[in-house]
Amino acid sequence: MKENNSTRCNVLFLGNVVTMDADETVIKDGAVAVCGDMIAAVGPAAQISRQYSPDETITLPKAVIMPGLVNVHTHAAMACMRGLADDLPLMTWLQEHIFPVEGRLKGGMVYDASLLSMVEMIKSGTTSFCDMYLFADDVARAADRSGMRSWIGEVLYDFPSPNYGEPAAGLVYVEDLAQRYRNHPLIHITMDPHAVYTCSPDLLIALKEKAVAHDCPFVIHLSENDDEVRTVIKRYGKTPVYHLEDLGLLDGRVIADHCVMLTEEEIALFAARGVKVAHCPESNMKLASGVAPIPEMIAAGVTVGLGTDGSASNNNVDMFAEMDMAAKLHKVHRLDSTVMTAGQALHLATMGGAAVLGADREIGSLEPGKKADIIVLDFDKPHLTPMYNVASHLVYAAKGSDVVHSMINGKIVMRNRYLTELDETEIMEKVNVMTRTLKEGS
Amino acid sequence: MKENNSTRCNVLFLGNVVTMDADETVIKDGAVAVCGDMIAAVGPAAQISRQYSPDETITLPKAVIMPGLVNVHTHAAMACMRGLADDLPLMTWLQEHIFPVEGRLKGGMVYDASLLSMVEMIKSGTTSFCDMYLFADDVARAADRSGMRSWIGEVLYDFPSPNYGEPAAGLVYVEDLAQRYRNHPLIHITMDPHAVYTCSPDLLIALKEKAVAHDCPFVIHLSENDDEVRTVIKRYGKTPVYHLEDLGLLDGRVIADHCVMLTEEEIALFAARGVKVAHCPESNMKLASGVAPIPEMIAAGVTVGLGTDGSASNNNVDMFAEMDMAAKLHKVHRLDSTVMTAGQALHLATMGGAAVLGADREIGSLEPGKKADIIVLDFDKPHLTPMYNVASHLVYAAKGSDVVHSMINGKIVMRNRYLTELDETEIMEKVNVMTRTLKEGS
């Protein structure tokens, strides 16, 4: 029964609520009330239903309600290169297949291909992502169109870009981008040097200054594989991590992608400097880069999130598959089944990711006052039956395709697996057409 | 246009056909004609459509038609323990969680839980499986009900079983089982000693004699982890593999599950003896057993198939996830992205599995004269767009949920994701009810 003074709200979600709050509270028969773009209340359904009068109630017979997943490292537009070339040595893959295709990209293609990735992300439960790519303005346009929450950066390096031309022009480009998106409610611009081996110290420093000026993350591929580390040691006499440290660039603004090759000493340094890490197990596996020492990073207090990397090296952007892979990979690598639990993998994909992006007060959990980024899974499925432990099911048994509803910033972006903001058929068709041009180079 | 003398057939599948024949031929705009329980013809759609007049044509705008997947190692009934206990050391998991629950199992429960796993298998593209468990008669009843093709064995060991009691009674039980299913078109009985460390030499020999007498596989967990190998060396002064060799038990009838700890010498021995291997990467990862030397086995000419193991250690029976994991695991383990290709992973899950079961002349590929075990995937999906290489998509991007139709032995068992033979709602409900009894031990 409603209380007389019940509060009006937009949407009431009913089901088992996986809050991902500090105690990782799970509320059986729970509810989440959303007012505008915010979560107003989280608690037992009986209580919340009395307190709120919703315009709409969203539920399912076996609904699991949880925070939208946070993908901390991707190159969305690489959806157009999904499966273009696989099972090749890294340098053959990059130089003979990926780079030639990237040289033929145009902004409009990046827009369409990024939208395709966003469709896939929404349909597999991701509500926020951090993207590094060419034509970032087009990526941002696509993100704006999709309704997703995003952190977007234009990748810079010492050589000319198919987008902005010379590196100096790149600095102008990112400055303009940061200015224009300064007040966007969902899109945050980041400063993205490609990597230590492709960016001069001057370029790294210039981008770090911009990150400070715009109070935004500084995102860089770092210590991804043995080749990179050896190249940098040869050039600078130190590892990629110590190269950045000696340039004075390591601090809480840095999001370091991959970090497969981190030493114990470097992990301690990351913890001391507050450097954040984007862990991409599937890409690291597929490219045979190695296994990042994530359990050690977590033990040392480093903030870690989970990322898919681009679809050319994964070949999907499904964070449910990524959680499963993360938990299993570390167990077998360390021959210890306790070294990464389902709960830890779930944390990496939610609150961990939010903290990597410096947004843990806005997203990553279902708590009053946070932004309403919420997904609903249908657990009334053979592969999710029976149900003993919801975290275990979310990591080891659920699939992205079990997500049926998605809300971002208080707006429903998927209902019953139909996207409300995007026309997925049209987007697929555009990418299919573009693909012919891309591959043939015509 | 039909030829005047076109042949009547039951079903014509139209789409891109992944045959998995010896040349791994893929036929764009292809067709598969099914007459009765057999594949009558495979070829270009234009040609096959002229030659055959089907009762029914099955297609989709972007259909991929391929052989049903072959899961060479599972414990179907363990679906009822999915997520019961995870992220624990192996012995804690087994002794404190799995064994106590198994002690409370009854035949009817195994029947229902096995059906649940079969529902999940069909819905994720598996058409054949090899099962080892308690109450095998009930597993076989469930398999018969489901319409799946199966190899089923009752697990035997030196201690009393919740099913048949003392080991001697177990030998009577499996003899009876083998007799009764001798002429079943889809169900094959196997002889299944649990493992070297749980079965006396006498029991191993007795079961091998029965396997010879019934001309069926001899299925055993073998060299799954370091603990097992050390236990056996301590007891017999030799590894599990050499223990079997010295008992004269290694030959082409043996299906060895897991084989994580195989040495180079043991791999050569397997190749010489024709021993088959069931590779279960997800279970080996989740239980932190290690990484089986599969690339070495393949190089040595050992026949290898892919298995999920039971849902308590995976926690699903989805062979698409298993293929993805297999390809990625070996790449990262060997730091070589070429060591297990998408094509090889696909082979393991189809022809490799068929060969492990000694059924490579009946199933595993789409070729005239083979049994009609066929699945159809819908590739008109964002996560399968664009499409450069079908094998790459099947392994790295497709999900079990992309399978829309399934035919086993010429009979449609799933149409548009609806099961034609089984009531999945009723089966889920029965397992949910059973689960309460199981967990509480009441």
PDB file of N, CA, C and O in Angstrom, chain A residues 254-318:
ATOM      1  N   VAL A 254      46.656   9.222 -14.566  1.00  0.00           N
ATOM      2  CA  VAL A 254      47.075   8.261 -15.605  1.00  0.00           C
ATOM      3  C   VAL A 254      46.210   6.993 -15.583  1.00  0.00           C
ATOM      4  O   VAL A 254      46.060   6.352 -14.548  1.00  0.00           O
ATOM      5  N   ILE A 255      45.656   6.657 -16.748  1.00  0.00           N
ATOM      6  CA  ILE A 255      45.024   5.350 -16.953  1.00  0.00           C
ATOM      7  C   ILE A 255      45.949   4.571 -17.877  1.00  0.00           C
ATOM      8  O   ILE A 255      46.131   4.923 -19.038  1.00  0.00           O
ATOM      9  N   ALA A 256      46.571   3.538 -17.316  1.00  0.00           N
ATOM     10  CA  ALA A 256      47.543   2.737 -18.062  1.00  0.00           C
ATOM     11  C   ALA A 256      46.852   1.478 -18.580  1.00  0.00           C
ATOM     12  O   ALA A 256      46.357   0.668 -17.791  1.00  0.00           O
ATOM     13  N   ASP A 257      46.802   1.337 -19.919  1.00  0.00           N
ATOM     14  CA  ASP A 257      46.111   0.204 -20.531  1.00  0.00           C
ATOM     15  C   ASP A 257      47.033  -1.005 -20.665  1.00  0.00           C
ATOM     16  O   ASP A 257      48.167  -0.875 -21.135  1.00  0.00           O
ATOM     17  N   HIS A 258      46.548  -2.157 -20.283  1.00  0.00           N
ATOM     18  CA  HIS A 258      47.209  -3.468 -20.406  1.00  0.00           C
ATOM     19  C   HIS A 258      48.146  -3.797 -19.232  1.00  0.00           C
ATOM     20  O   HIS A 258      47.864  -4.694 -18.469  1.00  0.00           O
ATOM     21  N   CYS A 259      49.318  -3.170 -19.148  1.00  0.00           N
ATOM     22  CA  CYS A 259      50.236  -3.382 -18.011  1.00  0.00           C
ATOM     23  C   CYS A 259      50.556  -4.854 -17.768  1.00  0.00           C
ATOM     24  O   CYS A 259      50.612  -5.311 -16.624  1.00  0.00           O
ATOM     25  N   VAL A 260      50.740  -5.585 -18.862  1.00  0.00           N
ATOM     26  CA  VAL A 260      51.037  -7.013 -18.772  1.00  0.00           C
ATOM     27  C   VAL A 260      52.403  -7.261 -18.133  1.00  0.00           C
ATOM     28  O   VAL A 260      52.589  -8.204 -17.369  1.00  0.00           O
ATOM     29  N   MET A 261      53.365  -6.384 -18.449  1.00  0.00           N
ATOM     30  CA  MET A 261      54.749  -6.657 -18.083  1.00  0.00           C
ATOM     31  C   MET A 261      55.191  -5.997 -16.775  1.00  0.00           C
ATOM     32  O   MET A 261      56.385  -5.947 -16.496  1.00  0.00           O
ATOM     33  N   LEU A 262      54.266  -5.486 -15.981  1.00  0.00           N
ATOM     34  CA  LEU A 262      54.642  -4.764 -14.764  1.00  0.00           C
ATOM     35  C   LEU A 262      55.445  -5.631 -13.785  1.00  0.00           C
ATOM     36  O   LEU A 262      55.075  -6.767 -13.502  1.00  0.00           O
ATOM     37  N   THR A 263      56.528  -5.058 -13.259  1.00  0.00           N
ATOM     38  CA  THR A 263      57.314  -5.744 -12.236  1.00  0.00           C
ATOM     39  C   THR A 263      56.737  -5.408 -10.862  1.00  0.00           C
ATOM     40  O   THR A 263      55.919  -4.503 -10.720  1.00  0.00           O
ATOM     41  N   GLU A 264      57.206  -6.136  -9.863  1.00  0.00           N
ATOM     42  CA  GLU A 264      56.768  -5.902  -8.482  1.00  0.00           C
ATOM     43  C   GLU A 264      57.039  -4.453  -8.059  1.00  0.00           C
ATOM     44  O   GLU A 264      56.198  -3.791  -7.442  1.00  0.00           O
ATOM     45  N   GLU A 265      58.214  -3.980  -8.449  1.00  0.00           N
ATOM     46  CA  GLU A 265      58.611  -2.616  -8.097  1.00  0.00           C
ATOM     47  C   GLU A 265      57.710  -1.589  -8.792  1.00  0.00           C
ATOM     48  O   GLU A 265      57.330  -0.570  -8.204  1.00  0.00           O
ATOM     49  N   GLU A 266      57.354  -1.878 -10.035  1.00  0.00           N
ATOM     50  CA  GLU A 266      56.480  -0.966 -10.778  1.00  0.00           C
ATOM     51  C   GLU A 266      55.064  -0.963 -10.205  1.00  0.00           C
ATOM     52  O   GLU A 266      54.386   0.065 -10.204  1.00  0.00           O
ATOM     53  N   ILE A 267      54.632  -2.119  -9.733  1.00  0.00           N
ATOM     54  CA  ILE A 267      53.304  -2.183  -9.094  1.00  0.00           C
ATOM     55  C   ILE A 267      53.287  -1.306  -7.841  1.00  0.00           C
ATOM     56  O   ILE A 267      52.348  -0.537  -7.616  1.00  0.00           O
ATOM     57  N   ALA A 268      54.341  -1.398  -7.057  1.00  0.00           N
ATOM     58  CA  ALA A 268      54.429  -0.567  -5.849  1.00  0.00           C
ATOM     59  C   ALA A 268      54.449   0.920  -6.221  1.00  0.00           C
ATOM     60  O   ALA A 268      53.813   1.757  -5.565  1.00  0.00           O
ATOM     61  N   LEU A 269      55.150   1.223  -7.305  1.00  0.00           N
ATOM     62  CA  LEU A 269      55.207   2.615  -7.773  1.00  0.00           C
ATOM     63  C   LEU A 269      53.817   3.099  -8.199  1.00  0.00           C
ATOM     64  O   LEU A 269      53.396   4.219  -7.864  1.00  0.00           O
ATOM     65  N   PHE A 270      53.076   2.255  -8.921  1.00  0.00           N
ATOM     66  CA  PHE A 270      51.709   2.600  -9.340  1.00  0.00           C
ATOM     67  C   PHE A 270      50.840   2.879  -8.112  1.00  0.00           C
ATOM     68  O   PHE A 270      50.049   3.820  -8.100  1.00  0.00           O
ATOM     69  N   ALA A 271      50.980   2.008  -7.107  1.00  0.00           N
ATOM     70  CA  ALA A 271      50.175   2.194  -5.894  1.00  0.00           C
ATOM     71  C   ALA A 271      50.525   3.521  -5.241  1.00  0.00           C
ATOM     72  O   ALA A 271      49.643   4.279  -4.828  1.00  0.00           O
ATOM     73  N   ALA A 272      51.812   3.823  -5.176  1.00  0.00           N
ATOM     74  CA  ALA A 272      52.257   5.071  -4.534  1.00  0.00           C
ATOM     75  C   ALA A 272      51.786   6.300  -5.320  1.00  0.00           C
ATOM     76  O   ALA A 272      51.398   7.313  -4.734  1.00  0.00           O
ATOM     77  N   ARG A 273      51.807   6.223  -6.627  1.00  0.00           N
ATOM     78  CA  ARG A 273      51.448   7.383  -7.468  1.00  0.00           C
ATOM     79  C   ARG A 273      49.949   7.468  -7.762  1.00  0.00           C
ATOM     80  O   ARG A 273      49.483   8.438  -8.347  1.00  0.00           O
ATOM     81  N   GLY A 274      49.218   6.402  -7.443  1.00  0.00           N
ATOM     82  CA  GLY A 274      47.770   6.404  -7.730  1.00  0.00           C
ATOM     83  C   GLY A 274      47.422   6.154  -9.180  1.00  0.00           C
ATOM     84  O   GLY A 274      46.305   6.462  -9.625  1.00  0.00           O
ATOM     85  N   VAL A 275      48.367   5.571  -9.944  1.00  0.00           N
ATOM     86  CA  VAL A 275      48.094   5.254 -11.357  1.00  0.00           C
ATOM     87  C   VAL A 275      47.001   4.185 -11.443  1.00  0.00           C
ATOM     88  O   VAL A 275      46.996   3.232 -10.667  1.00  0.00           O
ATOM     89  N   LYS A 276      46.072   4.349 -12.388  1.00  0.00           N
ATOM     90  CA  LYS A 276      44.976   3.401 -12.585  1.00  0.00           C
ATOM     91  C   LYS A 276      45.310   2.449 -13.747  1.00  0.00           C
ATOM     92  O   LYS A 276      46.019   2.845 -14.675  1.00  0.00           O
ATOM     93  N   VAL A 277      44.757   1.247 -13.685  1.00  0.00           N
ATOM     94  CA  VAL A 277      45.078   0.237 -14.704  1.00  0.00           C
ATOM     95  C   VAL A 277      43.819  -0.308 -15.392  1.00  0.00           C
ATOM     96  O   VAL A 277      42.838  -0.636 -14.728  1.00  0.00           O
ATOM     97  N   ALA A 278      43.888  -0.380 -16.731  1.00  0.00           N
ATOM     98  CA  ALA A 278      42.832  -1.026 -17.515  1.00  0.00           C
ATOM     99  C   ALA A 278      43.320  -2.424 -17.905  1.00  0.00           C
ATOM    100  O   ALA A 278      44.264  -2.564 -18.677  1.00  0.00           O
ATOM    101  N   HIS A 279      42.668  -3.422 -17.353  1.00  0.00           N
ATOM    102  CA  HIS A 279      43.045  -4.827 -17.594  1.00  0.00           C
ATOM    103  C   HIS A 279      42.209  -5.385 -18.753  1.00  0.00           C
ATOM    104  O   HIS A 279      40.984  -5.329 -18.703  1.00  0.00           O
ATOM    105  N   CYS A 280      42.887  -5.927 -19.764  1.00  0.00           N
ATOM    106  CA  CYS A 280      42.196  -6.426 -20.968  1.00  0.00           C
ATOM    107  C   CYS A 280      42.586  -7.876 -21.227  1.00  0.00           C
ATOM    108  O   CYS A 280      43.354  -8.177 -22.159  1.00  0.00           O
ATOM    109  N   PRO A 281      42.072  -8.824 -20.433  1.00  0.00           N
ATOM    110  CA  PRO A 281      42.556 -10.198 -20.538  1.00  0.00           C
ATOM    111  C   PRO A 281      42.343 -10.843 -21.903  1.00  0.00           C
ATOM    112  O   PRO A 281      43.250 -11.531 -22.396  1.00  0.00           O
ATOM    113  N   GLU A 282      41.189 -10.643 -22.533  1.00  0.00           N
ATOM    114  CA  GLU A 282      40.941 -11.351 -23.799  1.00  0.00           C
ATOM    115  C   GLU A 282      41.886 -10.893 -24.896  1.00  0.00           C
ATOM    116  O   GLU A 282      42.408 -11.697 -25.663  1.00  0.00           O
ATOM    117  N   SER A 283      42.111  -9.589 -24.968  1.00  0.00           N
ATOM    118  CA  SER A 283      43.042  -9.070 -25.973  1.00  0.00           C
ATOM    119  C   SER A 283      44.465  -9.542 -25.683  1.00  0.00           C
ATOM    120  O   SER A 283      45.194  -9.943 -26.584  1.00  0.00           O
ATOM    121  N   ASN A 284      44.845  -9.515 -24.427  1.00  0.00           N
ATOM    122  CA  ASN A 284      46.187  -9.980 -24.050  1.00  0.00           C
ATOM    123  C   ASN A 284      46.374 -11.458 -24.381  1.00  0.00           C
ATOM    124  O   ASN A 284      47.475 -11.895 -24.720  1.00  0.00           O
ATOM    125  N   MET A 285      45.305 -12.219 -24.261  1.00  0.00           N
ATOM    126  CA  MET A 285      45.366 -13.643 -24.608  1.00  0.00           C
ATOM    127  C   MET A 285      45.441 -13.821 -26.119  1.00  0.00           C
ATOM    128  O   MET A 285      46.303 -14.519 -26.637  1.00  0.00           O
ATOM    129  N   LYS A 286      44.536 -13.142 -26.829  1.00  0.00           N
ATOM    130  CA  LYS A 286      44.440 -13.348 -28.285  1.00  0.00           C
ATOM    131  C   LYS A 286      45.697 -12.872 -28.997  1.00  0.00           C
ATOM    132  O   LYS A 286      46.146 -13.485 -29.971  1.00  0.00           O
ATOM    133  N   LEU A 287      46.291 -11.772 -28.511  1.00  0.00           N
ATOM    134  CA  LEU A 287      47.524 -11.272 -29.125  1.00  0.00           C
ATOM    135  C   LEU A 287      48.764 -11.919 -28.503  1.00  0.00           C
ATOM    136  O   LEU A 287      49.892 -11.544 -28.826  1.00  0.00           O
ATOM    137  N   ALA A 288      48.530 -12.870 -27.586  1.00  0.00           N
ATOM    138  CA  ALA A 288      49.635 -13.601 -26.953  1.00  0.00           C
ATOM    139  C   ALA A 288      50.614 -12.652 -26.266  1.00  0.00           C
ATOM    140  O   ALA A 288      51.823 -12.857 -26.297  1.00  0.00           O
ATOM    141  N   SER A 289      50.073 -11.613 -25.637  1.00  0.00           N
ATOM    142  CA  SER A 289      50.925 -10.635 -24.949  1.00  0.00           C
ATOM    143  C   SER A 289      51.409 -11.157 -23.596  1.00  0.00           C
ATOM    144  O   SER A 289      52.529 -10.879 -23.187  1.00  0.00           O
ATOM    145  N   GLY A 290      50.548 -11.876 -22.907  1.00  0.00           N
ATOM    146  CA  GLY A 290      50.902 -12.391 -21.590  1.00  0.00           C
ATOM    147  C   GLY A 290      49.778 -12.131 -20.604  1.00  0.00           C
ATOM    148  O   GLY A 290      48.700 -11.682 -20.983  1.00  0.00           O
ATOM    149  N   VAL A 291      50.053 -12.425 -19.334  1.00  0.00           N
ATOM    150  CA  VAL A 291      49.042 -12.289 -18.278  1.00  0.00           C
ATOM    151  C   VAL A 291      49.459 -11.166 -17.335  1.00  0.00           C
ATOM    152  O   VAL A 291      50.492 -11.260 -16.676  1.00  0.00           O
ATOM    153  N   ALA A 292      48.679 -10.117 -17.257  1.00  0.00           N
ATOM    154  CA  ALA A 292      48.987  -8.991 -16.363  1.00  0.00           C
ATOM    155  C   ALA A 292      48.894  -9.439 -14.908  1.00  0.00           C
ATOM    156  O   ALA A 292      48.005 -10.209 -14.558  1.00  0.00           O
ATOM    157  N   PRO A 293      49.812  -8.964 -14.073  1.00  0.00           N
ATOM    158  CA  PRO A 293      49.802  -9.387 -12.654  1.00  0.00           C
ATOM    159  C   PRO A 293      48.717  -8.660 -11.853  1.00  0.00           C
ATOM    160  O   PRO A 293      49.010  -7.902 -10.932  1.00  0.00           O
ATOM    161  N   ILE A 294      47.469  -8.916 -12.201  1.00  0.00           N
ATOM    162  CA  ILE A 294      46.335  -8.200 -11.593  1.00  0.00           C
ATOM    163  C   ILE A 294      46.147  -8.542 -10.109  1.00  0.00           C
ATOM    164  O   ILE A 294      45.940  -7.634  -9.295  1.00  0.00           O
ATOM    165  N   PRO A 295      46.206  -9.831  -9.707  1.00  0.00           N
ATOM    166  CA  PRO A 295      46.049 -10.104  -8.271  1.00  0.00           C
ATOM    167  C   PRO A 295      47.076  -9.336  -7.435  1.00  0.00           C
ATOM    168  O   PRO A 295      46.754  -8.813  -6.369  1.00  0.00           O
ATOM    169  N   GLU A 296      48.300  -9.242  -7.951  1.00  0.00           N
ATOM    170  CA  GLU A 296      49.345  -8.495  -7.239  1.00  0.00           C
ATOM    171  C   GLU A 296      49.006  -7.008  -7.199  1.00  0.00           C
ATOM    172  O   GLU A 296      49.249  -6.339  -6.192  1.00  0.00           O
ATOM    173  N   MET A 297      48.480  -6.479  -8.305  1.00  0.00           N
ATOM    174  CA  MET A 297      48.105  -5.059  -8.316  1.00  0.00           C
ATOM    175  C   MET A 297      47.004  -4.787  -7.292  1.00  0.00           C
ATOM    176  O   MET A 297      47.062  -3.812  -6.544  1.00  0.00           O
ATOM    177  N   ILE A 298      45.997  -5.660  -7.278  1.00  0.00           N
ATOM    178  CA  ILE A 298      44.890  -5.473  -6.339  1.00  0.00           C
ATOM    179  C   ILE A 298      45.413  -5.549  -4.905  1.00  0.00           C
ATOM    180  O   ILE A 298      45.072  -4.718  -4.059  1.00  0.00           O
ATOM    181  N   ALA A 299      46.287  -6.529  -4.644  1.00  0.00           N
ATOM    182  CA  ALA A 299      46.855  -6.672  -3.297  1.00  0.00           C
ATOM    183  C   ALA A 299      47.643  -5.432  -2.895  1.00  0.00           C
ATOM    184  O   ALA A 299      47.648  -5.034  -1.724  1.00  0.00           O
ATOM    185  N   ALA A 300      48.286  -4.799  -3.879  1.00  0.00           N
ATOM    186  CA  ALA A 300      49.095  -3.610  -3.585  1.00  0.00           C
ATOM    187  C   ALA A 300      48.241  -2.349  -3.470  1.00  0.00           C
ATOM    188  O   ALA A 300      48.750  -1.280  -3.130  1.00  0.00           O
ATOM    189  N   GLY A 301      46.948  -2.474  -3.777  1.00  0.00           N
ATOM    190  CA  GLY A 301      46.071  -1.309  -3.656  1.00  0.00           C
ATOM    191  C   GLY A 301      45.939  -0.485  -4.930  1.00  0.00           C
ATOM    192  O   GLY A 301      45.428   0.638  -4.894  1.00  0.00           O
ATOM    193  N   VAL A 302      46.393  -1.014  -6.067  1.00  0.00           N
ATOM    194  CA  VAL A 302      46.235  -0.299  -7.340  1.00  0.00           C
ATOM    195  C   VAL A 302      44.765  -0.407  -7.779  1.00  0.00           C
ATOM    196  O   VAL A 302      44.138  -1.454  -7.622  1.00  0.00           O
ATOM    197  N   THR A 303      44.223   0.684  -8.314  1.00  0.00           N
ATOM    198  CA  THR A 303      42.854   0.688  -8.827  1.00  0.00           C
ATOM    199  C   THR A 303      42.847   0.057 -10.213  1.00  0.00           C
ATOM    200  O   THR A 303      43.558   0.508 -11.111  1.00  0.00           O
ATOM    201  N   VAL A 304      42.040  -0.991 -10.391  1.00  0.00           N
ATOM    202  CA  VAL A 304      42.009  -1.728 -11.656  1.00  0.00           C
ATOM    203  C   VAL A 304      40.574  -1.832 -12.165  1.00  0.00           C
ATOM    204  O   VAL A 304      39.650  -2.078 -11.388  1.00  0.00           O
ATOM    205  N   GLY A 305      40.410  -1.639 -13.473  1.00  0.00           N
ATOM    206  CA  GLY A 305      39.131  -1.869 -14.131  1.00  0.00           C
ATOM    207  C   GLY A 305      39.325  -2.865 -15.269  1.00  0.00           C
ATOM    208  O   GLY A 305      40.447  -3.291 -15.546  1.00  0.00           O
ATOM    209  N   LEU A 306      38.216  -3.218 -15.914  1.00  0.00           N
ATOM    210  CA  LEU A 306      38.260  -4.236 -16.959  1.00  0.00           C
ATOM    211  C   LEU A 306      37.898  -3.611 -18.306  1.00  0.00           C
ATOM    212  O   LEU A 306      36.981  -2.798 -18.387  1.00  0.00           O
ATOM    213  N   GLY A 307      38.641  -3.998 -19.349  1.00  0.00           N
ATOM    214  CA  GLY A 307      38.350  -3.478 -20.683  1.00  0.00           C
ATOM    215  C   GLY A 307      38.402  -4.581 -21.713  1.00  0.00           C
ATOM    216  O   GLY A 307      39.055  -5.608 -21.509  1.00  0.00           O
ATOM    217  N   THR A 308      37.720  -4.367 -22.825  1.00  0.00           N
ATOM    218  CA  THR A 308      37.711  -5.395 -23.876  1.00  0.00           C
ATOM    219  C   THR A 308      38.789  -5.164 -24.909  1.00  0.00           C
ATOM    220  O   THR A 308      39.108  -6.071 -25.682  1.00  0.00           O
ATOM    221  N   ASP A 309      39.340  -3.940 -24.971  1.00  0.00           N
ATOM    222  CA  ASP A 309      40.158  -3.528 -26.110  1.00  0.00           C
ATOM    223  C   ASP A 309      39.243  -3.532 -27.338  1.00  0.00           C
ATOM    224  O   ASP A 309      38.033  -3.722 -27.224  1.00  0.00           O
ATOM    225  N   GLY A 310      39.782  -3.290 -28.523  1.00  0.00           N
ATOM    226  CA  GLY A 310      38.932  -3.211 -29.720  1.00  0.00           C
ATOM    227  C   GLY A 310      38.502  -4.580 -30.224  1.00  0.00           C
ATOM    228  O   GLY A 310      39.083  -5.607 -29.866  1.00  0.00           O
ATOM    229  N   SER A 311      37.498  -4.578 -31.088  1.00  0.00           N
ATOM    230  CA  SER A 311      36.953  -5.836 -31.605  1.00  0.00           C
ATOM    231  C   SER A 311      37.895  -6.532 -32.577  1.00  0.00           C
ATOM    232  O   SER A 311      37.650  -7.670 -32.971  1.00  0.00           O
ATOM    233  N   ALA A 312      38.975  -5.873 -32.990  1.00  0.00           N
ATOM    234  CA  ALA A 312      39.928  -6.542 -33.876  1.00  0.00           C
ATOM    235  C   ALA A 312      40.823  -7.489 -33.095  1.00  0.00           C
ATOM    236  O   ALA A 312      41.445  -8.380 -33.666  1.00  0.00           O
ATOM    237  N   SER A 313      40.878  -7.339 -31.783  1.00  0.00           N
ATOM    238  CA  SER A 313      41.770  -8.193 -30.990  1.00  0.00           C
ATOM    239  C   SER A 313      41.031  -8.875 -29.843  1.00  0.00           C
ATOM    240  O   SER A 313      41.581  -9.070 -28.775  1.00  0.00           O
ATOM    241  N   ASN A 314      39.742  -9.270 -30.092  1.00  0.00           N
ATOM    242  CA  ASN A 314      38.997  -9.808 -28.938  1.00  0.00           C
ATOM    243  C   ASN A 314      38.140 -11.017 -29.302  1.00  0.00           C
ATOM    244  O   ASN A 314      38.324 -12.035 -28.639  1.00  0.00           O
ATOM    245  N   ASN A 315      37.190 -11.057 -30.196  1.00  0.00           N
ATOM    246  CA  ASN A 315      36.715 -10.081 -31.163  1.00  0.00           C
ATOM    247  C   ASN A 315      35.313  -9.601 -30.842  1.00  0.00           C
ATOM    248  O   ASN A 315      34.425  -9.647 -31.686  1.00  0.00           O
ATOM    249  N   ASN A 316      35.103  -9.158 -29.606  1.00  0.00           N
ATOM    250  CA  ASN A 316      33.803  -8.617 -29.233  1.00  0.00           C
ATOM    251  C   ASN A 316      34.021  -7.582 -28.138  1.00  0.00           C
ATOM    252  O   ASN A 316      35.149  -7.402 -27.673  1.00  0.00           O
ATOM    253  N   VAL A 317      32.965  -6.899 -27.761  1.00  0.00           N
ATOM    254  CA  VAL A 317      33.084  -5.937 -26.662  1.00  0.00           C
ATOM    255  C   VAL A 317      32.120  -6.324 -25.541  1.00  0.00           C
ATOM    256  O   VAL A 317      31.526  -5.472 -24.895  1.00  0.00           O
ATOM    257  N   ASP A 318      32.010  -7.640 -25.313  1.00  0.00           N
ATOM    258  CA  ASP A 318      31.082  -8.180 -24.329  1.00  0.00           C
ATOM    259  C   ASP A 318      31.794  -8.303 -22.975  1.00  0.00           C
ATOM    260  O   ASP A 318      32.675  -9.139 -22.790  1.00  0.00           O
TER     261      ASP A 318
END
